[in-house]
Short mmCIF file of C-alpha atoms in Angstrom, two decimals:
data_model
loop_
_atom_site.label_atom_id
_atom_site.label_comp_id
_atom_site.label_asym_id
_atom_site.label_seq_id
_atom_site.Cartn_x
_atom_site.Cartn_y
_atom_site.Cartn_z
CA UNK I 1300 0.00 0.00 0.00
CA UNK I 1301 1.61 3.17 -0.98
CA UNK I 1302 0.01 5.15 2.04
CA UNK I 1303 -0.29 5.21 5.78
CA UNK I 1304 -3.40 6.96 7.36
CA UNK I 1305 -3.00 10.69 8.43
CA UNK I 1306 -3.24 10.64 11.95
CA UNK I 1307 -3.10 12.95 15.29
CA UNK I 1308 -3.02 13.55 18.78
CA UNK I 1309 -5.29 15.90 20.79
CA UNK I 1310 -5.14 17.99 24.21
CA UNK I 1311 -7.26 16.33 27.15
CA UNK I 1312 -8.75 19.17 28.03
CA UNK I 1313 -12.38 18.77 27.57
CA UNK I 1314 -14.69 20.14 30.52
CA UNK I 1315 -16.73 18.18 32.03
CA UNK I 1316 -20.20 19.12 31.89
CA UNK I 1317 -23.23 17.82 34.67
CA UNK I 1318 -24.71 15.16 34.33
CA UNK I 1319 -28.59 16.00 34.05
CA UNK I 1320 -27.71 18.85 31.06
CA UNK I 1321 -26.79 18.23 27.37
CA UNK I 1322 -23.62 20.62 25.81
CA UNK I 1323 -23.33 22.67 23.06
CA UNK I 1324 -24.63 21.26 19.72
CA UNK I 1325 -25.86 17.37 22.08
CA UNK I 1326 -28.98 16.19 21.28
CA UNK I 1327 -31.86 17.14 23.47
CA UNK I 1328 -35.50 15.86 22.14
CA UNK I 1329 -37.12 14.17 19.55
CA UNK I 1330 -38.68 11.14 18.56
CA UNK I 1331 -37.78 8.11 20.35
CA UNK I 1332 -35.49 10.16 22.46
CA UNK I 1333 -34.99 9.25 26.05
CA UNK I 1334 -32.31 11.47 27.00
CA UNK I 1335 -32.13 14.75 29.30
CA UNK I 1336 -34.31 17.47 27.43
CA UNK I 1337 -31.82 19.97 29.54
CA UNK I 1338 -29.49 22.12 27.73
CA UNK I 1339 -26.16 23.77 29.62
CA UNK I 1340 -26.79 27.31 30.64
CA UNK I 1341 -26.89 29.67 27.60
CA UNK I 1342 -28.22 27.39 25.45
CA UNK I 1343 -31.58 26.69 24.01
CA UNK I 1344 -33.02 23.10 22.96
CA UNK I 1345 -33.72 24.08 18.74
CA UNK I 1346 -36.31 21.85 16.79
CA UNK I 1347 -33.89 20.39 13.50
CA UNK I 1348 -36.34 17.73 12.82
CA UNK I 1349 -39.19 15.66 14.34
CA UNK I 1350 -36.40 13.17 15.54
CA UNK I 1351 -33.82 15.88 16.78
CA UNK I 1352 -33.50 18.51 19.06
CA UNK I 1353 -30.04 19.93 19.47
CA UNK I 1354 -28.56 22.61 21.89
CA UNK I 1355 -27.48 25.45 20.36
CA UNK I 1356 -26.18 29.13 21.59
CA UNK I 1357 -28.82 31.79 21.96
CA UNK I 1358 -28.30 35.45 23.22
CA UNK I 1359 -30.23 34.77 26.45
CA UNK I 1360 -29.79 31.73 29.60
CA UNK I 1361 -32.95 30.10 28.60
CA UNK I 1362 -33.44 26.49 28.01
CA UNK I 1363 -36.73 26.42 26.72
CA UNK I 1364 -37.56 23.63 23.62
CA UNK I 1365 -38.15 25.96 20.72
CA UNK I 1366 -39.10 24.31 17.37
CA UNK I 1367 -38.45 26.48 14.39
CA UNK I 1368 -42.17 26.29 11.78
CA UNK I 1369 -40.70 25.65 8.30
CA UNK I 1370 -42.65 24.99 4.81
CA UNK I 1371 -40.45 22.37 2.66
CA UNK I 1372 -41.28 20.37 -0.56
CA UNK I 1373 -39.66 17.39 -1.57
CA UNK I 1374 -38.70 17.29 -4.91
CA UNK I 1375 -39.22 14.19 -7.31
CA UNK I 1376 -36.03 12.55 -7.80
CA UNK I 1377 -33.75 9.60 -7.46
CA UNK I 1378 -32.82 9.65 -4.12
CA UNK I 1379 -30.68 6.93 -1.97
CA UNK I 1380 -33.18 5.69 0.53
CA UNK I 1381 -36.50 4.54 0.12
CA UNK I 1382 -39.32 3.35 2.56
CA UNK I 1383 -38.04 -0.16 3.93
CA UNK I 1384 -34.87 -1.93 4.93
CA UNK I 1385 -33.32 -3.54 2.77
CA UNK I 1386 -31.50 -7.06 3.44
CA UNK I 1387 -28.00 -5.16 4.01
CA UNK I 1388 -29.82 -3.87 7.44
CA UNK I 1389 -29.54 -0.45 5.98
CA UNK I 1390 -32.44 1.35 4.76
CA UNK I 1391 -32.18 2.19 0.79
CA UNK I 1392 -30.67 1.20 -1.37
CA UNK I 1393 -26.99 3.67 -2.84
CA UNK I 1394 -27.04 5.59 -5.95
CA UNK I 1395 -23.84 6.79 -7.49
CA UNK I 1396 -20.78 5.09 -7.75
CA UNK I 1397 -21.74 2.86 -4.80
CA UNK I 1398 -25.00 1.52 -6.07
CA UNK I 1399 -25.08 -2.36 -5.53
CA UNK I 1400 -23.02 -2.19 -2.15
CA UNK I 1401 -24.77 -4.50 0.00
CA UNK I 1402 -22.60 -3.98 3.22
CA UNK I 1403 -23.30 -7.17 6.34
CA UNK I 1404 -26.53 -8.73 3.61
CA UNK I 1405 -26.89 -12.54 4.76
CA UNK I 1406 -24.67 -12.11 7.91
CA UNK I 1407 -24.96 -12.23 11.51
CA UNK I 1408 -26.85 -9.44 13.14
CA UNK I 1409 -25.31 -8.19 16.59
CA UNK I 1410 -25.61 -5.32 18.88
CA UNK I 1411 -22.59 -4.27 20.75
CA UNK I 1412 -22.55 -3.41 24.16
CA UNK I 1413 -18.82 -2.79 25.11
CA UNK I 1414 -16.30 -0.62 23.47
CA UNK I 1415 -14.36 -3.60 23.05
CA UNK I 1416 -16.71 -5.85 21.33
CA UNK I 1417 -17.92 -3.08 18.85
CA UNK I 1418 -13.98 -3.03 17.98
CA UNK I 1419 -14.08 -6.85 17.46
CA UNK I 1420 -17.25 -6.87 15.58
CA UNK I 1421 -16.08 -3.91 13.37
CA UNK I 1422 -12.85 -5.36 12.49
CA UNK I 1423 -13.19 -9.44 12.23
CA UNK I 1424 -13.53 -11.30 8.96
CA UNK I 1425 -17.01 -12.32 9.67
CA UNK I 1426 -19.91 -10.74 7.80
CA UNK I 1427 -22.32 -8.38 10.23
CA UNK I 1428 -24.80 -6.39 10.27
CA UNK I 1429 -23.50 -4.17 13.56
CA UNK I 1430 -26.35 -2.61 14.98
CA UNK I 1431 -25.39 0.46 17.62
CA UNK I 1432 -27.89 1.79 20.30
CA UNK I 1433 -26.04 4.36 21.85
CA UNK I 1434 -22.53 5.94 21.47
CA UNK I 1435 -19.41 4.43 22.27
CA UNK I 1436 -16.84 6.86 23.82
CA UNK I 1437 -13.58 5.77 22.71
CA UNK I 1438 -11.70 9.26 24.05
CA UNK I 1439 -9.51 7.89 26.94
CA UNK I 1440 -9.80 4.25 25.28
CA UNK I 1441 -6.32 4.14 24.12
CA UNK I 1442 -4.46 6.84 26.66
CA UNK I 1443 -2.86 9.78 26.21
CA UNK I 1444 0.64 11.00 24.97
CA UNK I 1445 2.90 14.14 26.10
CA UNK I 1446 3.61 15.82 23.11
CA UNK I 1447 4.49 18.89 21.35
CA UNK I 1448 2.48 21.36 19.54
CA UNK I 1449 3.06 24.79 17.60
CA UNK I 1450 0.84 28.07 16.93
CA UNK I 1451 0.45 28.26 13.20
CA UNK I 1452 -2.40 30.87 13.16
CA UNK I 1453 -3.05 33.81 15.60
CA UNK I 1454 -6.18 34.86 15.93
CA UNK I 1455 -6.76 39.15 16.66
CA UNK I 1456 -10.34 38.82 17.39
CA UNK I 1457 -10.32 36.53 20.42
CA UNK I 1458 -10.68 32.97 19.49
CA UNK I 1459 -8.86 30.14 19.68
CA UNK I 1460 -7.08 28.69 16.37
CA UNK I 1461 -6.16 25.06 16.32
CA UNK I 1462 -2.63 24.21 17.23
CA UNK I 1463 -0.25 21.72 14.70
CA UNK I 1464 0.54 18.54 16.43
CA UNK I 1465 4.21 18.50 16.21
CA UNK I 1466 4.70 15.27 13.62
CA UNK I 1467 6.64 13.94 10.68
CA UNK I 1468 5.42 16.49 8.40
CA UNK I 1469 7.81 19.29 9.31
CA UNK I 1470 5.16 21.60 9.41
CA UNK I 1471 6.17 23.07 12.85
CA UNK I 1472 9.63 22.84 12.03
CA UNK I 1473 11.48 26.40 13.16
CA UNK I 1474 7.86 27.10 15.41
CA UNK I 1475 8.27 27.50 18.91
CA UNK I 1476 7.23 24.29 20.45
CA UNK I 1477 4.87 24.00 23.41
CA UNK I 1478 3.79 21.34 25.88
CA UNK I 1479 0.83 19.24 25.25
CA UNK I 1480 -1.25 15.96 25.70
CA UNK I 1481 -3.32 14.23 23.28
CA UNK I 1482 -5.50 11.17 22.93
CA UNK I 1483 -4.22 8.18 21.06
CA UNK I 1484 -7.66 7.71 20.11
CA UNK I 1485 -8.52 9.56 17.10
CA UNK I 1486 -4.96 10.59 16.71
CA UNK I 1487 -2.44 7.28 16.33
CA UNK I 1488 -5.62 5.30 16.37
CA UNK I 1489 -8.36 4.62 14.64
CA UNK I 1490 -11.79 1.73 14.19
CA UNK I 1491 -10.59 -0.96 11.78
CA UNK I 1492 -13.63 -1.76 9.63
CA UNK I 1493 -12.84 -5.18 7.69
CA UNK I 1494 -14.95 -6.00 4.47
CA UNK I 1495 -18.98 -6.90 4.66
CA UNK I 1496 -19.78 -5.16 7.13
CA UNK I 1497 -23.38 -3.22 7.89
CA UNK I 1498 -22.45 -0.16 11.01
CA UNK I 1499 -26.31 1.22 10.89
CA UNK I 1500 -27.33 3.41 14.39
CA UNK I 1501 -30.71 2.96 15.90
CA UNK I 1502 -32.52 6.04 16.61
CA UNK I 1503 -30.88 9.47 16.63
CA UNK I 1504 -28.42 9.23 19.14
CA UNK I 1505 -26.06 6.19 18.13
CA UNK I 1506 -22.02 6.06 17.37
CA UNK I 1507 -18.64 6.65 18.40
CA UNK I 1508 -16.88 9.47 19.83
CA UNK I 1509 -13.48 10.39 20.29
CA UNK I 1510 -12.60 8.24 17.20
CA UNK I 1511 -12.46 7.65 13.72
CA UNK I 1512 -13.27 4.68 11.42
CA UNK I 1513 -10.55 3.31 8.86
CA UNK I 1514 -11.35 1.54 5.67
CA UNK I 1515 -8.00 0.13 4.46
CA UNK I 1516 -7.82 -2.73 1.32
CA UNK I 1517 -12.05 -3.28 1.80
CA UNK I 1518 -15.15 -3.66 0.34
CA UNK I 1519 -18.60 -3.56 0.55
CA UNK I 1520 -18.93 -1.35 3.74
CA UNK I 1521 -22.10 0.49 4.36
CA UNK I 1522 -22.15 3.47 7.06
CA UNK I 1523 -25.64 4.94 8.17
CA UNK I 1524 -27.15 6.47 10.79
CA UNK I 1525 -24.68 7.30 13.39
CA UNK I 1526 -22.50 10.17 14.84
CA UNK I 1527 -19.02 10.61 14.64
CA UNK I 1528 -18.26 13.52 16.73
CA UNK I 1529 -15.47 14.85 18.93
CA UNK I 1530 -12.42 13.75 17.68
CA UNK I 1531 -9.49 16.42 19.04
CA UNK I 1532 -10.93 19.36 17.73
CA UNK I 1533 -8.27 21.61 19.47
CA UNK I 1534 -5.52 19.93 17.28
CA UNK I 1535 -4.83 19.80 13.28
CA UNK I 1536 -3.27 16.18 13.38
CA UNK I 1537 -5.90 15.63 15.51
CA UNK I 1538 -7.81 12.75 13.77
CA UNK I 1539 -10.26 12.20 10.58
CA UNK I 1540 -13.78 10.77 11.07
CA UNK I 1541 -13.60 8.39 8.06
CA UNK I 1542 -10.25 7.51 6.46
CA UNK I 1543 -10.37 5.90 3.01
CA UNK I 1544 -7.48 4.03 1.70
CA UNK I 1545 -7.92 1.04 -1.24
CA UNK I 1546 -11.67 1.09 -0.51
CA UNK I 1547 -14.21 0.27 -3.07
CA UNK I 1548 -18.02 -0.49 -2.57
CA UNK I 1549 -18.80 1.95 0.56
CA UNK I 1550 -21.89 4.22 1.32
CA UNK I 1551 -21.86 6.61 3.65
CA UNK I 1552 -25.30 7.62 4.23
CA UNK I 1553 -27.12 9.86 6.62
CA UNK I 1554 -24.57 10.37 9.23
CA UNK I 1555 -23.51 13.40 11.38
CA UNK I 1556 -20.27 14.82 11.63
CA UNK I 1557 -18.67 17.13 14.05
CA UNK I 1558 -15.84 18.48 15.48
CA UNK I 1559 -13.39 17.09 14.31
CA UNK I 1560 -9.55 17.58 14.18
CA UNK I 1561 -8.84 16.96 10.72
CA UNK I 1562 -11.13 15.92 7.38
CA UNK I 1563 -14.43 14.56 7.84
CA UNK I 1564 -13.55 11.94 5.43
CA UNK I 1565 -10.20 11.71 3.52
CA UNK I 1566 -9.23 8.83 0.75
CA UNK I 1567 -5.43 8.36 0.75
CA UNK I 1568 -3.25 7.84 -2.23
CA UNK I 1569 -4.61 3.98 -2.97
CA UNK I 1570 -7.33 4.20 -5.41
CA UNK I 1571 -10.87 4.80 -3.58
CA UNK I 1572 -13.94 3.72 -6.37
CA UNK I 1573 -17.10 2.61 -6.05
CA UNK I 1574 -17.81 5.60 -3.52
CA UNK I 1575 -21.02 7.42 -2.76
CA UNK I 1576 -21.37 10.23 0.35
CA UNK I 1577 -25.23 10.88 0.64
CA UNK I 1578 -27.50 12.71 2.74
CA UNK I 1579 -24.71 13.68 5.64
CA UNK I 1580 -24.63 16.31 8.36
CA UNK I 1581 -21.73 17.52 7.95
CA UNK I 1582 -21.26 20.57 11.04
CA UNK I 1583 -18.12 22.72 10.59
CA UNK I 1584 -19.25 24.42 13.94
CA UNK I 1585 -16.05 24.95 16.17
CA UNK I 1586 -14.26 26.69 19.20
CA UNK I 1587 -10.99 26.15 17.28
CA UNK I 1588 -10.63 27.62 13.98
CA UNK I 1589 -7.34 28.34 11.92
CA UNK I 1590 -9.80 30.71 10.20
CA UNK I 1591 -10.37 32.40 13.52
CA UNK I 1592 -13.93 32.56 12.18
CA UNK I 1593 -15.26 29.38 14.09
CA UNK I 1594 -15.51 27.89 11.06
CA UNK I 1595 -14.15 24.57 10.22
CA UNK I 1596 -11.32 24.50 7.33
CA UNK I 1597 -10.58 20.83 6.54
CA UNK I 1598 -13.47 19.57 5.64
CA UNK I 1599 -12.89 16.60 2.62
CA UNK I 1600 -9.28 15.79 0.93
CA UNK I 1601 -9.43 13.64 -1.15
CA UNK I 1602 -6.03 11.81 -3.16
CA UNK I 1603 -6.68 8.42 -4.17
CA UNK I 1604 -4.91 7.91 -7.18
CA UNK I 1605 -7.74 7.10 -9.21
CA UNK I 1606 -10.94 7.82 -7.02
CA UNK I 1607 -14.31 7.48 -8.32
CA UNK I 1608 -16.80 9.30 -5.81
CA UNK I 1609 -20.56 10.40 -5.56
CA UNK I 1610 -21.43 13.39 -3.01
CA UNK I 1611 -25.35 13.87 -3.76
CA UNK I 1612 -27.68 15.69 -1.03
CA UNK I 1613 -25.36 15.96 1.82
CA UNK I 1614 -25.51 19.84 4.01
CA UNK I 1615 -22.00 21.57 4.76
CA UNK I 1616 -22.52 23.67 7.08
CA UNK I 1617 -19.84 26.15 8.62
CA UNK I 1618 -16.86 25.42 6.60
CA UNK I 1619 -14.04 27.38 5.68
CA UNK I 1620 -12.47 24.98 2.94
CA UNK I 1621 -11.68 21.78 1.28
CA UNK I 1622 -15.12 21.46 0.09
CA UNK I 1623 -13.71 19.36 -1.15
CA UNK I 1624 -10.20 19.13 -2.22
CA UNK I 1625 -9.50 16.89 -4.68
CA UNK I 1626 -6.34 15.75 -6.91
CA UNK I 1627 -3.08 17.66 -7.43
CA UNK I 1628 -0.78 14.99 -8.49
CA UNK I 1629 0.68 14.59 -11.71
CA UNK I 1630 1.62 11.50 -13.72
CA UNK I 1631 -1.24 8.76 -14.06
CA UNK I 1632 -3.15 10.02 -11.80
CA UNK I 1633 -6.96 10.91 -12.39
CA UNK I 1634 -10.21 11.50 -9.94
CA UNK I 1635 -13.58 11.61 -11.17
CA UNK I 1636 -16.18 13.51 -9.22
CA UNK I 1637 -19.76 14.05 -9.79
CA UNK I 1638 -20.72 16.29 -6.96
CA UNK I 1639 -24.85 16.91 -7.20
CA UNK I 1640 -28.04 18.31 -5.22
CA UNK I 1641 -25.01 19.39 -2.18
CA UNK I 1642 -26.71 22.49 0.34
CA UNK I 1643 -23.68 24.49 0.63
CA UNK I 1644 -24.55 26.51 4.02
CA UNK I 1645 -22.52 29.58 5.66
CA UNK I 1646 -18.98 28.46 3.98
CA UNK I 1647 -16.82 31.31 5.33
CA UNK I 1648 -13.99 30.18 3.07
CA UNK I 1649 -13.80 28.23 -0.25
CA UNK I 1650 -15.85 24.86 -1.32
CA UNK I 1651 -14.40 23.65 -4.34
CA UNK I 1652 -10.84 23.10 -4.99
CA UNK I 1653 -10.06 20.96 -7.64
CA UNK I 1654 -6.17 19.86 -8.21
CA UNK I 1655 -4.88 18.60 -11.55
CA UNK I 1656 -6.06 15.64 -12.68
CA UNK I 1657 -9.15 16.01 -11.05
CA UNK I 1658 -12.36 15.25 -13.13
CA UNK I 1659 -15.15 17.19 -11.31
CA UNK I 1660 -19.15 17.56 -12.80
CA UNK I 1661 -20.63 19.95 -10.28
CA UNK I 1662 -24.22 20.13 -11.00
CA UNK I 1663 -27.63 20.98 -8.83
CA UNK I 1664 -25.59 22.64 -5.48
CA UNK I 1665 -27.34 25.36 -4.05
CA UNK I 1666 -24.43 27.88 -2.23
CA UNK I 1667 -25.73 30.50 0.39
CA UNK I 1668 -23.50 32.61 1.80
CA UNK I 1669 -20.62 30.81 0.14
CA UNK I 1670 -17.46 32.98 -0.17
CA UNK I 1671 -15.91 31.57 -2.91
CA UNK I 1672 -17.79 28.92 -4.52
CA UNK I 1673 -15.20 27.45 -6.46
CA UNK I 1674 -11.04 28.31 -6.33
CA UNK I 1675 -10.50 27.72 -9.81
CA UNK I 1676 -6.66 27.82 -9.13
CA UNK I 1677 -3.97 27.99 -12.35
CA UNK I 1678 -2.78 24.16 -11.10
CA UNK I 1679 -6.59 23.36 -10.98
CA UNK I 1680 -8.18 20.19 -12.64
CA UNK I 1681 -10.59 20.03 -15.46
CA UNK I 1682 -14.50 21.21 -14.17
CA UNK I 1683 -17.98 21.09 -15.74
CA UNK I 1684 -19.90 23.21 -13.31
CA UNK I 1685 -22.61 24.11 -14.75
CA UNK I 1686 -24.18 27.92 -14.57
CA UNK I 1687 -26.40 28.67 -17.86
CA UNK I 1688 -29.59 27.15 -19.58
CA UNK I 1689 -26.78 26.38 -22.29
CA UNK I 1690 -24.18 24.67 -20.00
CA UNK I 1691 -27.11 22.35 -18.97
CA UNK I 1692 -28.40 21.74 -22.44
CA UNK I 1693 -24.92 20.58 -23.39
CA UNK I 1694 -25.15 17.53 -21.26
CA UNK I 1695 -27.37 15.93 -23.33
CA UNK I 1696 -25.45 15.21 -26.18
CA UNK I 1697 -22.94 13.68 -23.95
CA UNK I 1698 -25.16 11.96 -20.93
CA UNK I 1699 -28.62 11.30 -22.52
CA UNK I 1700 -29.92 13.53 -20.28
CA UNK I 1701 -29.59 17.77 -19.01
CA UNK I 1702 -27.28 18.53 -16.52
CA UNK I 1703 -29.05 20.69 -13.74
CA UNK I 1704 -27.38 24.46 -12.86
CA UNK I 1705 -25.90 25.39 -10.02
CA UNK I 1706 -27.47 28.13 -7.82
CA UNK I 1707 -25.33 30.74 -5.75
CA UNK I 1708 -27.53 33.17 -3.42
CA UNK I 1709 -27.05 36.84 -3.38
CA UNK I 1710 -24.53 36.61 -0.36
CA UNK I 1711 -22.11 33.93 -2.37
CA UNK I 1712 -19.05 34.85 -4.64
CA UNK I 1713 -19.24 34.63 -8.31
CA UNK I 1714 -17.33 31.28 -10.35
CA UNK I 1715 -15.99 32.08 -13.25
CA UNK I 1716 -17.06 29.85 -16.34
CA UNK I 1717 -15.95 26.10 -15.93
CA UNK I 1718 -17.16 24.31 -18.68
CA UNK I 1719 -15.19 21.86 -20.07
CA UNK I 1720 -16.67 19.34 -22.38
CA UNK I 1721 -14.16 16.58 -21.86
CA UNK I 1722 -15.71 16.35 -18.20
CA UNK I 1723 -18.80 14.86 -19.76
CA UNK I 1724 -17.06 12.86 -22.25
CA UNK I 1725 -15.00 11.48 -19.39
CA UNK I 1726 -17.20 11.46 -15.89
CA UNK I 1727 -20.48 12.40 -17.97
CA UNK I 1728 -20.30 8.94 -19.71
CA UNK I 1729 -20.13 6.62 -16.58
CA UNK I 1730 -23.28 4.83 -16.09
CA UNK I 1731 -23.26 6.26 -12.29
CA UNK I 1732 -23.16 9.70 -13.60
CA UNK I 1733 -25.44 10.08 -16.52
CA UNK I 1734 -27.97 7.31 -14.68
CA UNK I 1735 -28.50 9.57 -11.56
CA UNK I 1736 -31.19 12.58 -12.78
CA UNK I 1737 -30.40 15.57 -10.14
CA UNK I 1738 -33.46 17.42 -8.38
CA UNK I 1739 -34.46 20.87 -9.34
CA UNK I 1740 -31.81 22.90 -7.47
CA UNK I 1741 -34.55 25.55 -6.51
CA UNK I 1742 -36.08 22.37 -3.78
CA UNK I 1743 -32.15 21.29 -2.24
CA UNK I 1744 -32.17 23.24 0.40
CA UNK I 1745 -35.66 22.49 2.21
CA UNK I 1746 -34.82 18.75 0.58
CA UNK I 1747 -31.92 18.48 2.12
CA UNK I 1748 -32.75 20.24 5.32
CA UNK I 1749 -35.61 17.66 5.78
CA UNK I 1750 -33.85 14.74 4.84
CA UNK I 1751 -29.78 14.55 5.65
CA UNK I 1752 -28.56 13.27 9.30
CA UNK I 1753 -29.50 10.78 11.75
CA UNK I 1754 -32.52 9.45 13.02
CA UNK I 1755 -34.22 10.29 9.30
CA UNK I 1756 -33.58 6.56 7.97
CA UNK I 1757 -34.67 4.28 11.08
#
């Protein structure tokens, strides 16, 4: 394998919060839910959907449940889940590159009640359905280590930056260095997920925390319904939520994603195909942001030599960059990337960045309050994203079908044109591309809104 995973260390420094109230951005009501309905002090219990509540800041000490009255439509389209489960445990069925992944089908169907036997589960050659019921807190699982860290970013307006773990990569080399401690978990370690496997939560509050999962040489993995959440945050280094690396065959489907150290999900230099990202939370909400805008900057990086990936209906929310990154390497090295029906929301930063020898079709996002939409940069790879009635009308000479335009608010940054007809000779003629028929971008963000995250898919 010609990579090892990124990995990082984090400060133990977390507060510790009482027991009877729920902390910023915890779940705090909603169907099924059994938890405390008690936010922390300054924070208000906000209606997201009939099956979650979450605590979030308000100007005022109240903790009142407050549910926000919204009007949303759901569009007709193809769409990844439908009404029943299927016999991979998960509910739906994958579109995209991933379509036919069938995860733990015809295995053994457990429910984990241990740390340690969700690690066995996850990472034995036997095929599973893995059912979780609540979260797993791998934090302290694995110790600590005293490290050292350096201050990259300084931030004028009184928050925090993340600190650089001090590590192979040089990158604090000639910094001053400072004392710190870090988790092994989520930073030198990660979940090994082995091939066939099913990891599906139950309800809204089901996952891990303080960890990441790692896909390495696999197949047929499906990922739905849980949270991933707290993995160093403090630290860059500090751990990815999902690490691709030689993967093919995995869905990744109606998850939430926070706080996390490094990328949300990152596919290492091994070729990554057969990939489809649908219908995630993804919550760039921080307390540590080299932006120093509380915004969270590594969001997806992806480098698989040859990578073939779907991201359709997923909401990034509070971002700053790498939305995603993809490519940048020379040689024989291609990505294809059909990235459709995305809710780009409050991106203080860049989405897009596509590297050379990236093949990106960007079609049906809806950006508000996106600074820059897409970086275009002179090393940049070869883009179809389409703008115009005319760009769209292209696609059908090339895919059977329209393409659907991209829609950027009055508060996002203009894109200059990117339409290169070689994207839909190339990505446009895959049978995952041109067979998946985007939603009218006017209905993606009440869609989207309605439909991405846990506890939607029980």
């Amino acid at each position: 394998m010609k990579s090892t995973l990124l990995s990082s260390l984090i400060v133990a420094s977390l507060s510790a919060k009482a027991a009877w109230a729920v902390a910023e951005w915890g779940q705090c009501g909603g169907t099924g839910y059994t938890g405390s309905t008690t936010c922390d002090a300054g924070l208000t219990c906000v209606y997201q959907n009939d099956f979650y509540y979450q605590c979030l800041k308000t100007t005022g000490a109240t903790t009142t449940t407050t549910k926000i009255t919204t009007t949303t439509t759901k569009a007709t389209t193809t769409t990844t889940t439908s009404g029943s489960t299927s016999s991979s445990g998960a509910k739906g069925t994958p579109i995209g590159f991933a379509a036919g992944t069938t995860g733990g089908a015809g295995g053994v169907t457990v429910t984990p009640t241990t740390t340690a036997e969700l690690l066995g589960y996850l990472s034995d050659s036997t095929k599973r359905i893995i059912v979780l019921t609540k979260i797993f807190d791998y934090t302290s699982y694995y110790g600590t280590t005293a490290g050292k860290a350096c201050k990259l970013w300084t931030c004028t307006n009184g928050q925090n930056p993340q600190m650089t773990i001090d590590n192979s990569t040089g990158q604090c080399a000639g910094q001053t260095l400072y004392d710190a401690t870090y988790y092994n978990s989520g930073a030198s370690k990660a979940l090994v997920v082995n091939s066939n496997k099913t990891i599906i939560g139950k309800g809204s509050s089901a996952g891990i925390k303080g960890i990441g999962l790692s896909l390495v040489n696999v197949s047929n993995v499906i990922i739905q319904n849980i949270q991933i959440t707290d993995l160093n945050p403090q630290y860059v280094w500090g751990g990815d939520a999902i690490n691709l690396a030689g993967a093919t065959k995995v869905w990744i489907d109606h998850n939430y994603i926070a706080r996390i150290g490094r990328q949300f999900i990152v596919s290492h230099y091994d070729p990554n195909t057969g990939i489809t990202i649908s219908n995630n939370y993804f919550d760039g909400r921080t307390s540590w942001s080299p932006s120093c805008n509380g915004h969270h900057y590594w969001a997806f990086l992806f480098l698989g030599e040859a990578d073939q990936l779907t991201m359709v209906q997923n909401h990034i929310y509070y971002t700053a960059g790498r939305g995603p990154h993809i490519g940048g390497y020379t040689g024989a090295y291609k990505q294809q990337l059909h990235l459709v029906n995305n809710y780009y929301d409050s991106v203080d930063g860049h989405a897009i960045d596509a590297g050379a020898n990236s093949w990106v079709l960007a079609e049906g996002n809806y950006f508000k309050a996106v600074n820059q939409p897409d970086t275009g940069s002179s090393a940049g790879g070869t883009e179809y994203f389409v703008q115009t009635v005319a760009e769209a009308g292209v696609c059908s000479s090339y895919m059977g079908r329209v393409c659907e335009w991209n829609r950027m608010d009055s508060a996002t940054g203009a894109v200059a044109t990117r339409a290169t007809t070689s994207v839909l000779s190339d990505v446009g003629s895959l049978s995952a591309v041109k067979g998946l028929k985007p939603m009218g971008v006017a209905d993606v963000p009440a869609y989207v809104l309605a439909n991405r995250g846990v506890g939607i898919v029980n």
